[in-house]
Structure formats: C-alpha cells, structure tokens
Tab-separated table of C-alpha atoms in Angstrom:
chain	number	residue	atom	x	y	z
Q	679	UNK	CA	5.225	10.480	2.638
Q	680	UNK	CA	4.731	6.868	1.727
Q	681	UNK	CA	6.670	4.593	-0.610
Q	682	UNK	CA	5.316	1.228	-1.742
Q	683	UNK	CA	7.752	-1.422	-2.932
Q	684	UNK	CA	6.539	-4.394	-4.962
Q	685	UNK	CA	9.566	-6.340	-6.147
Q	686	UNK	CA	9.966	-8.683	-9.092
Q	687	UNK	CA	10.071	-11.549	-6.609
Q	688	UNK	CA	6.417	-10.836	-5.840
Q	689	UNK	CA	5.323	-10.796	-9.496
Q	690	UNK	CA	7.290	-10.826	-12.738
Q	691	UNK	CA	4.766	-8.771	-14.715
Q	692	UNK	CA	4.942	-5.017	-14.194
Q	693	UNK	CA	1.211	-4.601	-14.862
Q	694	UNK	CA	0.312	-6.691	-11.818
Q	695	UNK	CA	2.980	-5.056	-9.637
Q	696	UNK	CA	1.690	-1.608	-10.571
Q	697	UNK	CA	-1.918	-2.597	-9.866
Q	698	UNK	CA	-0.926	-3.717	-6.372
Q	699	UNK	CA	1.034	-0.486	-5.845
Q	700	UNK	CA	-1.863	1.686	-7.058
Q	701	UNK	CA	-4.358	-0.067	-4.766
Q	702	UNK	CA	-2.115	0.478	-1.743
Q	703	UNK	CA	-1.539	4.153	-2.613
Q	704	UNK	CA	-5.294	4.665	-2.980
Q	705	UNK	CA	-5.983	3.011	0.380
Q	706	UNK	CA	-3.370	5.276	1.973
Q	707	UNK	CA	-4.846	8.367	0.321
Q	708	UNK	CA	-8.373	7.524	1.487
Q	709	UNK	CA	-7.267	6.859	5.080
Q	710	UNK	CA	-4.562	9.492	5.521
Q	711	UNK	CA	-6.257	11.161	8.513
Q	712	UNK	CA	-6.614	7.838	10.347
Q	713	UNK	CA	-3.016	6.876	9.670
Q	714	UNK	CA	-1.144	10.129	10.273
Q	715	UNK	CA	-3.538	12.408	12.095
Q	716	UNK	CA	-2.641	16.073	11.732
Q	717	UNK	CA	1.114	15.448	11.620
Q	718	UNK	CA	2.781	14.305	8.431
Q	719	UNK	CA	6.397	14.341	9.465
Q	720	UNK	CA	7.482	10.739	8.836
Q	721	UNK	CA	8.592	8.872	5.757
Q	722	UNK	CA	7.195	5.340	5.540
Q	723	UNK	CA	8.195	2.453	3.291
Q	724	UNK	CA	5.730	-0.388	2.731
Q	725	UNK	CA	7.112	-3.702	1.496
Q	726	UNK	CA	4.646	-6.124	-0.043
Q	727	UNK	CA	4.476	-9.870	-0.469
Q	728	UNK	CA	2.539	-12.193	-2.794
Q	729	UNK	CA	-0.627	-11.886	-0.682
Q	730	UNK	CA	-1.058	-8.361	-2.027
Q	731	UNK	CA	-1.798	-9.648	-5.520
Q	732	UNK	CA	-4.816	-11.712	-4.475
Q	733	UNK	CA	-6.130	-9.417	-1.736
Q	734	UNK	CA	-9.278	-7.401	-2.310
Q	735	UNK	CA	-9.235	-3.630	-1.902
Q	736	UNK	CA	-11.186	-3.995	1.359
Q	737	UNK	CA	-8.509	-6.308	2.773
Q	738	UNK	CA	-5.733	-3.928	1.732
Q	739	UNK	CA	-7.580	-0.984	3.248
Q	740	UNK	CA	-8.089	-2.896	6.506
Q	741	UNK	CA	-4.347	-3.579	6.742
Q	742	UNK	CA	-3.506	0.058	5.954
Q	743	UNK	CA	-5.811	1.230	8.745
Q	744	UNK	CA	-3.730	-0.792	11.204
Q	745	UNK	CA	-0.749	1.490	10.466
Q	746	UNK	CA	-0.105	4.201	12.985
Q	747	UNK	CA	2.671	6.503	11.837
C-alpha cells in the first residue's frame, strides 16, 4: 500500500495538491511490478515538496521507479 501526502505548505489550493497526488498514484500503479515485485507486504508513505507541482509526469515516473520497497 502507498500513501501520498501533499501538505498545504506545498500548495494552498486543493485542486493543485490533488493533481500532484493523482499523478503520483498513477505512476505507482503503472510501475507496481518494478517497485514491489511479487511481494506487496509493506506500507509506504511518500511525502512531496514543491517540485512535484512543476514536474512532468515523466519526471515523477522516473523518481517512482527509483523506489525499491
């Protein structure tokens, strides 16, 4: 399981925070086999910063692929 946290310190507007959260969840969903392999036994929390708001989906996906849970 994954949890993505985008706080109000990152962006005041909920629309932009939710967009960032949705993009990260989609990148995780598309790369689940690369991240977790066959096992899905861990809970992971992802904290974001302001760079998430301006990053393209490709950049977010590249960072997600670096995760090894």
